[in-house]
Structures are given as C-alpha cells and as structure tokens.
C-alpha cells in the first residue's frame, strides 16, 4: 500500500460511460430515454472527482467514451439503425458524442472550480474512430466484425454465444474462440477492443494529440502553471 503522501502525487484515471449507455440500451430503453440520463451520469461522475480532490488528488486523466455505434453488439442488436459511411450505427454514435460533449463541459466547470487541479480530457472516441474510417491505413481489417465470436450474421456476434462460451454446432460442443490473427482486428468480442487496437489507442493518446488541454501522459502528473490556467 502506498504511503498517504503519495496519493496527492498520483494520476487518477477514469474510463466511465460506455457501460452506462450500452447496458441501458440492452435493457430496451430508447435512445431518447438513455440520452435523458446523461446529465445525471455526468453529475455523479463529477461528484466522484470532487471527492477525490477533497481527499488530496490533484491530477486527473479522463477518457471520454468510445464510438459504441461501431460495436458488433450494437450493430447486431439494432439492425435497423441508420449507418454512416463507415458502416457504424449513426444514432448510437451520436448518443456517445452527446455524452462526450456533456463530459467535456463538466470537466471544464471542475477546472474553474479547482484551479490547482490538472484535469485532462482524453478523446479516445476520435482516436478509435480512425480505425473505422480507414482501417487499412493503420494495418487493420474488418473493424466491424468481432474477432472472438460466433454467429451467422455479418458481425460475427451472438449475445447467446459470446467469446469463451460453449455452443452446440451440428451436434458438437464447440468453444467460441479467437479469429486467426487478432493483431489485425479492431474488435475482440463484440464490445471490447483487441490488444492491437488498444496499443494503437495508447500510441495516439499518450502524446497529448487527442487531449484537452494537449498534455502528454508523461506530463500529466507534473503540475504546472500552464495547466492550472487552462
């Protein structure tokens, strides 16, 4: 266990929102109903950051949520959704974009409220969306298809036969397993990204190019006057 004085020097990272949105959708809530919950999700999130600040935390690295409309689970579960040019479900990505806009506003308010805090908003949505716009440019294939999945549909996803489960295929028990080469695939199991996609993401966000303010990860724990004024 770190000593108490170390907690004020730590970097607190947050990755919240995806499950709140997708689980509500799979509980048959409409897009309008889920959108209506976003302010409450953000307010609860901001309360948690305030609490950590009150306990001595000063450096915060906050991810926005991912393009959920590109998930095989969403594309399979809501087949009538309007698709954008990448094949992603447009209105479900718009839900994620609305969440991200509200998150960014909430963090801006916290910066004003706590000028001694270093609060960085990290736009992983935009970084990951690159893999759907032009996957081949980055060495990826089939970004909308689950690598570890089972199903007759175009997205290789079935909520009743997910990665690692045992299914009956022509009278034989088969474990749902990985595709041949996960290193060139974007989606792992319908909801999560592959290790290769996560490495791509880290390489893009760690230098600060997708951050607001544009602080690289290696500087996120080093408070400066520049960060405090933003």
Coordinates of C-alpha atoms in Angstrom, one line a residue:
X1 CA 0.0 0.0 0.0
X2 CA 1.5 3.4 -0.9
X3 CA 2.1 5.9 1.8
X4 CA -0.6 8.5 2.4
X5 CA 1.6 11.4 1.0
X6 CA 1.8 9.6 -2.4
X7 CA -1.9 9.9 -3.1
X8 CA -1.6 13.6 -3.7
X9 CA 1.1 12.9 -6.3
X10 CA -0.8 10.1 -8.2
X11 CA -2.5 10.3 -11.5
X12 CA -6.2 9.3 -11.3
X13 CA -7.5 7.8 -14.5
X14 CA -11.2 7.4 -15.4
X15 CA -12.9 5.4 -18.1
X16 CA -16.6 5.7 -17.4
X17 CA -19.7 5.9 -19.6
X18 CA -19.7 3.0 -22.1
X19 CA -21.5 0.5 -19.8
X20 CA -24.0 3.1 -18.6
X21 CA -25.0 3.7 -22.2
X22 CA -24.9 0.2 -23.7
X23 CA -26.5 -1.6 -20.7
X24 CA -29.4 0.8 -20.8
X25 CA -29.9 0.2 -24.5
X26 CA -29.9 -3.5 -24.0
X27 CA -32.5 -3.1 -21.2
X28 CA -34.7 -1.8 -24.0
X29 CA -34.6 1.9 -23.2
X30 CA -35.0 4.1 -26.2
X31 CA -32.3 6.4 -27.4
X32 CA -34.2 9.4 -26.1
X33 CA -34.5 7.8 -22.6
X34 CA -30.8 7.0 -22.5
X35 CA -29.9 10.5 -23.6
X36 CA -32.0 11.9 -20.8
X37 CA -29.9 10.0 -18.3
X38 CA -26.6 11.5 -19.5
X39 CA -26.7 14.7 -17.3
X40 CA -27.2 12.5 -14.2
X41 CA -24.4 10.2 -15.2
X42 CA -22.1 13.2 -15.7
X43 CA -23.1 14.8 -12.4
X44 CA -22.4 11.6 -10.4
X45 CA -19.1 11.3 -12.2
X46 CA -18.1 14.9 -11.4
X47 CA -19.1 14.3 -7.7
X48 CA -16.6 11.4 -7.6
X49 CA -13.8 13.5 -9.0
X50 CA -14.7 16.3 -6.4
X51 CA -14.5 13.7 -3.7
X52 CA -11.0 12.5 -4.7
X53 CA -9.9 16.1 -5.0
X54 CA -11.2 16.7 -1.4
X55 CA -9.0 13.8 -0.3
X56 CA -5.9 15.2 -1.9
X57 CA -6.0 14.1 -5.5
X58 CA -4.8 16.7 -8.0
X59 CA -4.0 15.1 -11.3
X60 CA -6.9 13.6 -13.4
X61 CA -6.7 11.8 -16.8
X62 CA -10.3 11.3 -18.0
X63 CA -11.2 9.3 -21.1
X64 CA -14.4 10.0 -23.0
X65 CA -16.5 7.1 -24.2
X66 CA -16.0 5.1 -27.4
X67 CA -17.9 5.0 -30.7
X68 CA -20.4 2.5 -29.4
X69 CA -22.3 2.6 -32.8
X70 CA -19.4 0.7 -34.3
X71 CA -19.6 -2.2 -31.8
X72 CA -20.7 -5.6 -33.3
X73 CA -23.0 -6.0 -30.3
X74 CA -24.8 -2.7 -31.1
X75 CA -24.9 -3.4 -34.9
X76 CA -26.3 -6.8 -34.3
X77 CA -28.8 -5.8 -31.6
X78 CA -30.2 -2.8 -33.5
X79 CA -30.0 -3.9 -37.2
X80 CA -32.4 -1.2 -38.4
X81 CA -30.1 1.6 -37.3
X82 CA -29.0 4.1 -39.9
X83 CA -25.4 3.5 -40.9
X84 CA -22.8 6.2 -41.6
X85 CA -20.1 6.0 -44.3
X86 CA -18.0 3.6 -42.2
X87 CA -20.9 1.2 -41.5
X88 CA -21.3 2.3 -37.9
X89 CA -24.8 2.9 -36.4
X90 CA -25.1 6.7 -36.7
X91 CA -27.6 7.5 -33.9
X92 CA -25.8 5.3 -31.4
X93 CA -22.5 7.1 -32.1
X94 CA -24.5 10.4 -31.7
X95 CA -25.5 9.2 -28.2
X96 CA -21.8 8.6 -27.3
X97 CA -21.0 12.0 -28.8
X98 CA -23.6 13.7 -26.7
X99 CA -22.2 12.0 -23.6
X100 CA -18.7 13.2 -24.5
X101 CA -19.9 16.8 -25.0
X102 CA -21.5 16.8 -21.6
X103 CA -18.4 15.2 -20.0
X104 CA -16.2 17.9 -21.5
X105 CA -18.5 20.6 -20.2
X106 CA -18.4 19.1 -16.7
X107 CA -14.7 18.9 -16.7
X108 CA -14.4 22.5 -17.8
X109 CA -16.5 23.5 -14.8
X110 CA -14.3 21.5 -12.4
X111 CA -11.2 23.2 -13.8
X112 CA -12.7 26.6 -12.9
X113 CA -13.8 25.3 -9.5
X114 CA -10.5 23.7 -8.7
X115 CA -7.7 25.8 -10.4
X116 CA -5.0 23.7 -8.6
X117 CA -6.1 20.5 -10.3
X118 CA -4.7 19.2 -13.6
X119 CA -7.7 17.8 -15.4
X120 CA -7.1 16.3 -18.8
X121 CA -10.0 15.3 -21.1
X122 CA -8.8 12.5 -23.4
X123 CA -10.7 12.0 -26.7
X124 CA -10.4 8.3 -27.3
X125 CA -13.6 8.4 -29.4
X126 CA -11.9 10.3 -32.1
X127 CA -8.7 8.3 -31.9
X128 CA -10.5 4.9 -32.2
X129 CA -12.8 6.2 -34.9
X130 CA -9.8 6.4 -37.2
X131 CA -9.8 2.6 -37.3
X132 CA -13.3 2.7 -38.8
X133 CA -12.6 5.5 -41.3
X134 CA -9.5 3.9 -42.8
X135 CA -8.5 0.7 -41.1
X136 CA -6.1 -0.4 -43.9
X137 CA -4.0 2.7 -43.4
X138 CA -3.2 1.5 -39.9
X139 CA -2.8 -2.2 -40.7
X140 CA -6.3 -3.4 -39.6
X141 CA -9.1 -5.4 -41.2
X142 CA -12.8 -6.0 -40.7
X143 CA -13.2 -3.3 -37.9
X144 CA -16.9 -4.0 -37.5
X145 CA -16.6 -7.8 -37.1
X146 CA -15.9 -9.4 -33.7
X147 CA -12.7 -11.5 -33.7
X148 CA -13.8 -13.8 -30.9
X149 CA -17.4 -14.5 -31.6
X150 CA -20.0 -16.8 -33.2
X151 CA -22.9 -16.1 -35.4
X152 CA -24.3 -16.3 -38.9
X153 CA -24.5 -12.5 -39.3
X154 CA -22.0 -10.2 -40.9
X155 CA -20.7 -9.0 -37.5
X156 CA -19.8 -12.5 -36.1
X157 CA -21.7 -11.7 -32.8
X158 CA -24.4 -13.5 -31.0
X159 CA -25.4 -12.4 -27.4
X160 CA -26.3 -16.0 -26.6
X161 CA -22.9 -17.3 -27.8
X162 CA -20.2 -14.9 -26.7
X163 CA -16.4 -15.3 -26.6
X164 CA -15.4 -18.2 -24.4
X165 CA -18.8 -19.8 -24.2
X166 CA -19.5 -23.4 -25.3
X167 CA -22.1 -23.7 -28.1
X168 CA -23.6 -26.6 -30.0
X169 CA -22.6 -26.7 -33.7
X170 CA -24.1 -29.6 -35.7
X171 CA -24.3 -31.7 -32.6
X172 CA -20.8 -30.9 -31.3
X173 CA -19.8 -28.8 -28.4
X174 CA -17.5 -26.0 -29.6
X175 CA -15.9 -23.2 -27.6
X176 CA -16.3 -19.8 -29.1
X177 CA -12.7 -18.7 -29.8
X178 CA -10.5 -16.2 -31.4
X179 CA -10.1 -15.4 -35.1
X180 CA -6.8 -16.4 -36.7
X181 CA -5.0 -13.1 -36.4
X182 CA -6.2 -10.7 -33.7
X183 CA -3.2 -8.4 -34.4
X184 CA -5.0 -7.0 -37.4
X185 CA -8.5 -6.8 -35.9
X186 CA -10.2 -4.0 -34.1
X187 CA -13.0 -5.6 -32.1
X188 CA -12.4 -8.5 -29.8
X189 CA -15.7 -9.9 -28.5
X190 CA -18.4 -7.5 -29.7
X191 CA -17.9 -4.9 -27.0
X192 CA -14.2 -4.7 -26.2
X193 CA -11.2 -3.8 -28.4
X194 CA -8.4 -6.1 -29.2
X195 CA -4.9 -5.7 -27.7
X196 CA -3.7 -4.4 -31.1
X197 CA -6.4 -1.7 -31.2
X198 CA -5.7 -0.7 -27.6
X199 CA -2.0 -0.4 -28.4
X200 CA -2.9 1.8 -31.3
X201 CA -5.1 3.9 -29.0
X202 CA -2.3 4.3 -26.4
X203 CA 0.2 5.3 -29.1
X204 CA -2.2 8.0 -30.3
X205 CA -3.4 9.5 -26.9
X206 CA -0.2 9.2 -24.8
X207 CA 1.5 12.1 -26.6
X208 CA -1.4 14.5 -25.9
X209 CA -2.6 14.9 -29.5
X210 CA -6.2 13.9 -28.5
X211 CA -6.2 15.6 -25.1
X212 CA -7.7 18.8 -23.9
X213 CA -5.5 20.5 -22.8
X214 CA -2.9 18.9 -25.0
X215 CA -0.8 17.4 -22.2
X216 CA 1.2 14.2 -22.9
X217 CA 0.7 11.4 -20.5
X218 CA 4.3 11.7 -19.1
X219 CA 3.5 15.2 -18.0
X220 CA 0.0 14.5 -16.6
X221 CA 1.4 14.2 -13.0
X222 CA 3.6 17.3 -13.2
X223 CA 1.5 20.3 -12.2
X224 CA 2.5 23.5 -14.0
X225 CA 1.2 27.0 -14.2
X226 CA 0.3 26.4 -17.8
X227 CA -2.1 23.5 -16.8
X228 CA -3.6 25.5 -14.0
X229 CA -4.6 28.4 -16.2
X230 CA -6.4 26.3 -18.8

